[in-house]
Each structure stands twice: as C-alpha cells, then as structure tokens.
Short mmCIF file of C-alpha atoms in Angstrom, two decimals:
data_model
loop_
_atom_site.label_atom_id
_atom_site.label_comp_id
_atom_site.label_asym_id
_atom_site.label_seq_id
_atom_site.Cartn_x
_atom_site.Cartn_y
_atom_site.Cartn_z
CA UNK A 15 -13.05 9.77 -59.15
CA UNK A 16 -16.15 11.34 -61.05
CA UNK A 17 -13.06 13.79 -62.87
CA UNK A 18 -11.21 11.44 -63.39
CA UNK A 19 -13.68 9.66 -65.23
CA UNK A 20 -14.80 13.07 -67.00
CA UNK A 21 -11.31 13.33 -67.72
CA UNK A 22 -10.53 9.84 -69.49
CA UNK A 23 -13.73 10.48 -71.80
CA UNK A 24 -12.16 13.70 -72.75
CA UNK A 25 -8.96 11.66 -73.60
CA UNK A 26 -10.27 9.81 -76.25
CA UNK A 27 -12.42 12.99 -78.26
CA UNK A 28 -11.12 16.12 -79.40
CA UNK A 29 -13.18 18.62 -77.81
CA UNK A 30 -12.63 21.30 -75.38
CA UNK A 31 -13.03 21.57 -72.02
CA UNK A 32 -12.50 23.55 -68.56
CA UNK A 33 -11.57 22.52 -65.15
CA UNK A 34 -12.79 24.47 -61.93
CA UNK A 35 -11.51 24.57 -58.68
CA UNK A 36 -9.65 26.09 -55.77
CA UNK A 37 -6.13 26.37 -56.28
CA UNK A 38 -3.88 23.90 -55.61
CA UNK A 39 -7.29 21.51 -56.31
CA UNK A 40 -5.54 19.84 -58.53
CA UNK A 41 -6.78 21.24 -61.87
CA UNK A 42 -3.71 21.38 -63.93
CA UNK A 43 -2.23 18.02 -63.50
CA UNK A 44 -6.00 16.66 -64.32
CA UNK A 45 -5.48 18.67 -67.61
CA UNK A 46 -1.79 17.44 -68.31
CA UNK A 47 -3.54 13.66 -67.57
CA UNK A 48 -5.88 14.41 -70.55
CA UNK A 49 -4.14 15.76 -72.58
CA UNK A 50 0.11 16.28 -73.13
CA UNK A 51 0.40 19.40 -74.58
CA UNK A 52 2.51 22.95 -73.59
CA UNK A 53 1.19 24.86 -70.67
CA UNK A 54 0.46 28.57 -70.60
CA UNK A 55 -0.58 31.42 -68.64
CA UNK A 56 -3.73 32.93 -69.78
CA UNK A 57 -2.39 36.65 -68.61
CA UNK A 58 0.79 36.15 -71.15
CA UNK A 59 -2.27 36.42 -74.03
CA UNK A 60 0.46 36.98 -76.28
CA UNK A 61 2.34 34.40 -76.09
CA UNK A 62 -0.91 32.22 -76.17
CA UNK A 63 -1.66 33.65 -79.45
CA UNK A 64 1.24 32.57 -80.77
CA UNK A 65 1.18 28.82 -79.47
CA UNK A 66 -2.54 28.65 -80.92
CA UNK A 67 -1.08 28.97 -84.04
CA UNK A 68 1.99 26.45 -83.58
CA UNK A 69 0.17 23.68 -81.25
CA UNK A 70 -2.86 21.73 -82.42
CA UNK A 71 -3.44 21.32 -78.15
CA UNK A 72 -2.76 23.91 -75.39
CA UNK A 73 -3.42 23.53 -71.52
CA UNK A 74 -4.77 27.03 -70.78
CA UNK A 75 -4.72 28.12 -67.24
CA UNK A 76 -6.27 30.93 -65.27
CA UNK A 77 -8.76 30.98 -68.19
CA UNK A 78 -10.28 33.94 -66.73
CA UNK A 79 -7.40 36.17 -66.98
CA UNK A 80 -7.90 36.15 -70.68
CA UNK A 81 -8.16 39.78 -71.80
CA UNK A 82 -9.78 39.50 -75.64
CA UNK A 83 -12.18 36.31 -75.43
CA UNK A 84 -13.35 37.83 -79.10
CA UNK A 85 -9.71 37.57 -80.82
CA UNK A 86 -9.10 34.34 -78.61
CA UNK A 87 -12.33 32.48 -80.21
CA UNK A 88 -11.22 33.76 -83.87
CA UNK A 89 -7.56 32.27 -83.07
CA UNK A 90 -8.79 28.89 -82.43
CA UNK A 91 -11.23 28.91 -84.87
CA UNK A 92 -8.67 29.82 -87.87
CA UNK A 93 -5.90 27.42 -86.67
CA UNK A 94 -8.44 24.14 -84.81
CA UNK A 95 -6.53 24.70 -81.67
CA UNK A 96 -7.70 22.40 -78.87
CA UNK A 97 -7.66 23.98 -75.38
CA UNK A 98 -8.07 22.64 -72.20
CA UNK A 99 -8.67 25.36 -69.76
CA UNK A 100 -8.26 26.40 -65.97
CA UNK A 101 -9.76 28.60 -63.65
CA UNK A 102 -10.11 29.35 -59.72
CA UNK A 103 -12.62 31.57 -60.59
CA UNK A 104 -16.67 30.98 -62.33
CA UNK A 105 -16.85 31.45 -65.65
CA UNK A 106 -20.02 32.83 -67.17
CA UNK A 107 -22.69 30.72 -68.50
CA UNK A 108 -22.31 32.51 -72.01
CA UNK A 109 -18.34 32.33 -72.56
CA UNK A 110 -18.88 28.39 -71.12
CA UNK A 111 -21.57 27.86 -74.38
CA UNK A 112 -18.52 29.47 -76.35
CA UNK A 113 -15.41 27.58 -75.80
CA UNK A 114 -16.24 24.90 -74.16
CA UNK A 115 -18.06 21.66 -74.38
CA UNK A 116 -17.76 20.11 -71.08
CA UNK A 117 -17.13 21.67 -67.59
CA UNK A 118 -14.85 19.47 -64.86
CA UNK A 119 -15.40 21.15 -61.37
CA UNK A 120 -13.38 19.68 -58.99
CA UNK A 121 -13.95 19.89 -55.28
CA UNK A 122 -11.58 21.47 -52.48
CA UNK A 123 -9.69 18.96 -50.66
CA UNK A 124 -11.57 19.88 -47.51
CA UNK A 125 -14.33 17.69 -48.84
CA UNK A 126 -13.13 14.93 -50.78
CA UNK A 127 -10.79 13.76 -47.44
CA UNK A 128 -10.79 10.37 -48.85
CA UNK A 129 -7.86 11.99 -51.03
CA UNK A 130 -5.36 13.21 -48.53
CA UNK A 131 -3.63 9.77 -47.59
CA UNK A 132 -2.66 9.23 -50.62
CA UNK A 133 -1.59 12.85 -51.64
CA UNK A 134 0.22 12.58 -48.15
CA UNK A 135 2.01 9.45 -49.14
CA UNK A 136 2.81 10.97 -52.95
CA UNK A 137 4.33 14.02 -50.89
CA UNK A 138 6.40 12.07 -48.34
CA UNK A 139 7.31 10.31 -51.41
CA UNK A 140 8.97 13.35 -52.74
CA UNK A 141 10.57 14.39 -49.96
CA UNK A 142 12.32 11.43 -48.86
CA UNK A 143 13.77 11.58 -52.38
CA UNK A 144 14.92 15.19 -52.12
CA UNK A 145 16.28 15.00 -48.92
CA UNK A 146 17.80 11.65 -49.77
CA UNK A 147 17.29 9.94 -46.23
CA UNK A 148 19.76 12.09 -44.74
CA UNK A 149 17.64 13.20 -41.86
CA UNK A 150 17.37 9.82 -40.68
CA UNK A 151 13.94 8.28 -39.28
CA UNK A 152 11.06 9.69 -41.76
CA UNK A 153 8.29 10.91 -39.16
CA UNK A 154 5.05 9.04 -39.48
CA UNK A 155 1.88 10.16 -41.51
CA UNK A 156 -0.67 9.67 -38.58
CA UNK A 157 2.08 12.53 -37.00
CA UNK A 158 1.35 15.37 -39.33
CA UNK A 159 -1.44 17.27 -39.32
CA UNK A 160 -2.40 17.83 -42.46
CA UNK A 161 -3.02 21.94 -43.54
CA UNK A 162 -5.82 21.81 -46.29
CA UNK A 163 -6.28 25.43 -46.37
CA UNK A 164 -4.87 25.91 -49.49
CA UNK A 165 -5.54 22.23 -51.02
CA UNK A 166 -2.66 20.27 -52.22
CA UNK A 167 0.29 23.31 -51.66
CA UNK A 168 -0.48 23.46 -47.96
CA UNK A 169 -0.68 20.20 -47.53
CA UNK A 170 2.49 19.13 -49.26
CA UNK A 171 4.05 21.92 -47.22
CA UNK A 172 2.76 20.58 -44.09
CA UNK A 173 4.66 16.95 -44.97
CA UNK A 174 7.64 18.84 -46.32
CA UNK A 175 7.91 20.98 -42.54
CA UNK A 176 7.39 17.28 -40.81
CA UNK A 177 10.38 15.97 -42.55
CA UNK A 178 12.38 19.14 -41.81
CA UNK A 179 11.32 19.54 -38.22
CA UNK A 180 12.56 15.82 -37.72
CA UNK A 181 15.87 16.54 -38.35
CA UNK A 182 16.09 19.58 -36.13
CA UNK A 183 18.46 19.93 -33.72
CA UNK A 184 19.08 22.15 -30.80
CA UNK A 185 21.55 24.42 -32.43
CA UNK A 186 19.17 24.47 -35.77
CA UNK A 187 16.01 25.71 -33.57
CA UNK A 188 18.36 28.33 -31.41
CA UNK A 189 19.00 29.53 -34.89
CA UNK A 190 15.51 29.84 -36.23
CA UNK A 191 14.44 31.11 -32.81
CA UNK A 192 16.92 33.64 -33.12
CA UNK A 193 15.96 34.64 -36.66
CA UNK A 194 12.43 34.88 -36.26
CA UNK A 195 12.69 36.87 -32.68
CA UNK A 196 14.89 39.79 -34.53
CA UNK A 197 11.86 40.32 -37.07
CA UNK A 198 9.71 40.99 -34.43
CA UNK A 199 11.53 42.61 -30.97
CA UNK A 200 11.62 46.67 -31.10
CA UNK A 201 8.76 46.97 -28.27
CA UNK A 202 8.82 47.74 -24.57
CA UNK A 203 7.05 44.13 -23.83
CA UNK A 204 8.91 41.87 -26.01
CA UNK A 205 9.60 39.58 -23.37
CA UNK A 206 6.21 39.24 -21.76
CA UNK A 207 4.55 39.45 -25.20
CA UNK A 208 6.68 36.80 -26.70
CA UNK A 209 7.07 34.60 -24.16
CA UNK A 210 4.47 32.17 -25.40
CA UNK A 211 6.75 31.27 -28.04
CA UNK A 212 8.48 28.86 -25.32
CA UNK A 213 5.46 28.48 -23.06
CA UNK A 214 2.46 27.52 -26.04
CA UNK A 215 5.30 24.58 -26.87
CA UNK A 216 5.69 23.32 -23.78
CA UNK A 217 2.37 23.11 -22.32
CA UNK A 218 1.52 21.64 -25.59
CA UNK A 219 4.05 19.03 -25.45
CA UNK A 220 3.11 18.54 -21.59
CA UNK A 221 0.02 17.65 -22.15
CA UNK A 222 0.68 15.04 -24.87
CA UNK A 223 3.21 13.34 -23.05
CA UNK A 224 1.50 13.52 -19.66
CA UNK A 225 -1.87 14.08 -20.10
CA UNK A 226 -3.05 15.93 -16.60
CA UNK A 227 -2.02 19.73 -15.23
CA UNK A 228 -1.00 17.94 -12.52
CA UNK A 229 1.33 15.37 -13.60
CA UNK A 230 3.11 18.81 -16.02
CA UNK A 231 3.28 21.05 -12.99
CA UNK A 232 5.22 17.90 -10.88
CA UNK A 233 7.22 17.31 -13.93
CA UNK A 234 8.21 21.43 -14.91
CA UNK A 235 8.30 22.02 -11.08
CA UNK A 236 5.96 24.60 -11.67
CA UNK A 237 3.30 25.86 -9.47
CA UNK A 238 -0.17 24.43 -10.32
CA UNK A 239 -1.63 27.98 -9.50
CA UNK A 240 0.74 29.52 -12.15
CA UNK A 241 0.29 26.69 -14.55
CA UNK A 242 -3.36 27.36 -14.80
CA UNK A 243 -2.77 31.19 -15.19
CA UNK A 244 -0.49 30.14 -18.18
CA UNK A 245 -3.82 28.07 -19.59
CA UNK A 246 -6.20 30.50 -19.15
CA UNK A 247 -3.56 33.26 -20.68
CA UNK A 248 -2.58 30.90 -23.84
CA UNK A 249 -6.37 29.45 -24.19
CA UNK A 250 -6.80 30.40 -27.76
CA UNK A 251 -3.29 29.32 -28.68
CA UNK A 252 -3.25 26.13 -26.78
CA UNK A 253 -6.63 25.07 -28.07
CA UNK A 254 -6.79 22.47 -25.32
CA UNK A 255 -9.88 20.76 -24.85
#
C-alpha cells in the first residue's frame, strides 16, 4: 500500500523515479500503473537510445544493466525523456542523486503475506480463463500451497500446477512418471534409489487422510515395523511432524 501510494503521487508529476525489488516483486506492473509508456530492456542500450529520443516516457527495467550511465544522462537531458526505472539489484547512492528523484522499494512477497490471497485469486483468475473450465472442479485456494520463493512467478506457478494436477488422470501421471524416470535411470540402484517417488506420495497422502501410522499400515497392509523404516528413511522428504 505505501507504493502504491508513492506510486499515485508519481502519477500526477513528471519526475523520475526507480522501483527496487526482488524479481517477480512486482516492480514493473507498479511502473506500467504510473505511468503508460513502452517498456525496454536496459541491456538492449541501443535500442533505449533510440526510444529516448522518440518517447517523451520510457519504463526502464534492469536499470542496472545500463552500460554508459554518462551518454544515458546526456540522452535524456537533450530530448526531456521521462524514465521510470527497475532494478533487482542496489543502485548506488551517487547514480540515485543523478537520475532519479524518488526511490520505490518494494518488499519480497515473503513479508508483505497480506498480498498473496489476492495475487492467488488474480492467478486462479487467469487460469480458469485459459483453461476455459475444461478440467472441471477448480481446486480450492486454502489447497495450494503457495511457493513464494521467487515472489509472484512461483507463486502463480504454484496455482497454475494446482489447476493442472486437478485434471490429472491415471494415464496422464503414468505418462509424466514415465517421462521424468527416463531422465534420470542409467544407475545400478535406480529402483531402490527412486523408489520414494511412489513411497514419499503415499505416506504423505496416508497421513492426511488417516492421520496415525497405525490406521496407514491397516489400510496399505503394510507392516508397522516396515512402515516406520520407510519414515525414518524418507524423514527429510516427508517433513512429517
């Protein structure tokens, strides 16, 4: 909320400005909200020579991949060019005086949690639309864990896989099985060192549905003595409390 306040100011004055953050923070569609104007890649300097001197606005991003701040500065200068700027990366304190009068950080989505219902909602959004309902009942939000590592592309990645996964069937899973397993086999172990694959899941999927070791080793028909060894073997891939 504090950038997009930040960001609304900047909406109604002409000056320039840069946005920091992770990526996938969300810094370039705060930029396109300020301000519409054509997007380029600070590495293709080139090309953003040549839309400084056709755009009076330019949405600048991975500002520190620029590679001649000096001819930059003289570019805008000579033809008023407003930029709003980019970058995953700290710019210095010097270059910041330069180009910029105000600096829009924006935090990782790891702390600003408040945020990821509704990006969660925008992204089921968008994939019910591309997948046009055709993999019938959407799964439900509070079923997806939600992968922040990499802000807002591994979490819309991690609703995107939900609404795949839910239209999985056995033949589609055989398949991918299949796939990944001939990436990987070439070893005298395979089998023992792959088998989690099938065990992880279904110890997993035992204890959600029914809770105790001993109510999964009556339903498998497994042994309880073998069922533990499987826990203790898969402990840091189960992650079972």
């Amino acid at each position: 909320m504090e950038a997009l306040k930040s960001a609304n100011l900047l909406k109604s004055v002409t000056i320039n400005a840069l946005i920091l953050g992770e990526n996938g923070a969300g810094k370039q569609t705060l930029a396109k909200h300020i301000v519409s104007a054509p997007i380029v890649d600070a590495s293709a300097f080139n090309e953003l020579l040549a839309l400084i001197e056709t755009n009076s606005s330019l949405i600048v991003k991975n500002f520190h991949k620029i590679t001649n701040y000096k001819k930059l500065k003289i570019a805008l200068d000579v033809h008023k060019t407003r930029i709003i700027a980019t970058s995953s990366l700290p710019i210095g304190e010097p270059l910041m005086d330069e180009f910029f009068s105000l600096k829009i950080v924006i935090p990782p989505l790891r702390e600003r949690l408040e945020d990821v219902p509704a990006l969660m909602e925008k992204f089921a959004y968008e994939a019910c639309m591309m997948f046009d309902g055709e993999f019938g009942a959407a799964p439900s939000l509070d079923e997806i864990t939600p992968d922040l590592s990499k802000n807002c592309y591994s979490l819309r990645r991690s609703v995107y896989n939900a609404y795949l996964m839910n239209s999985f069937g056995e033949e589609e899973i055989l398949a991918m099985m299949e796939r990944f397993l001939s990436q990987r086999i070439g070893g005298r172990n395979d089998y023992r060192d792959l088998l989690y694959l099938f065990d992880v899941p279904m110890i997993k999927s035992g204890y959600t549905k029914f809770g105790s070791q001993l109510a999964i080793s009556e339903k498998f028909g497994l042994n309880r003595n073998t069922l533990r060894k499987k826990i203790n073997d898969y402990k840091d891939r189960l992650k079972i409390d």
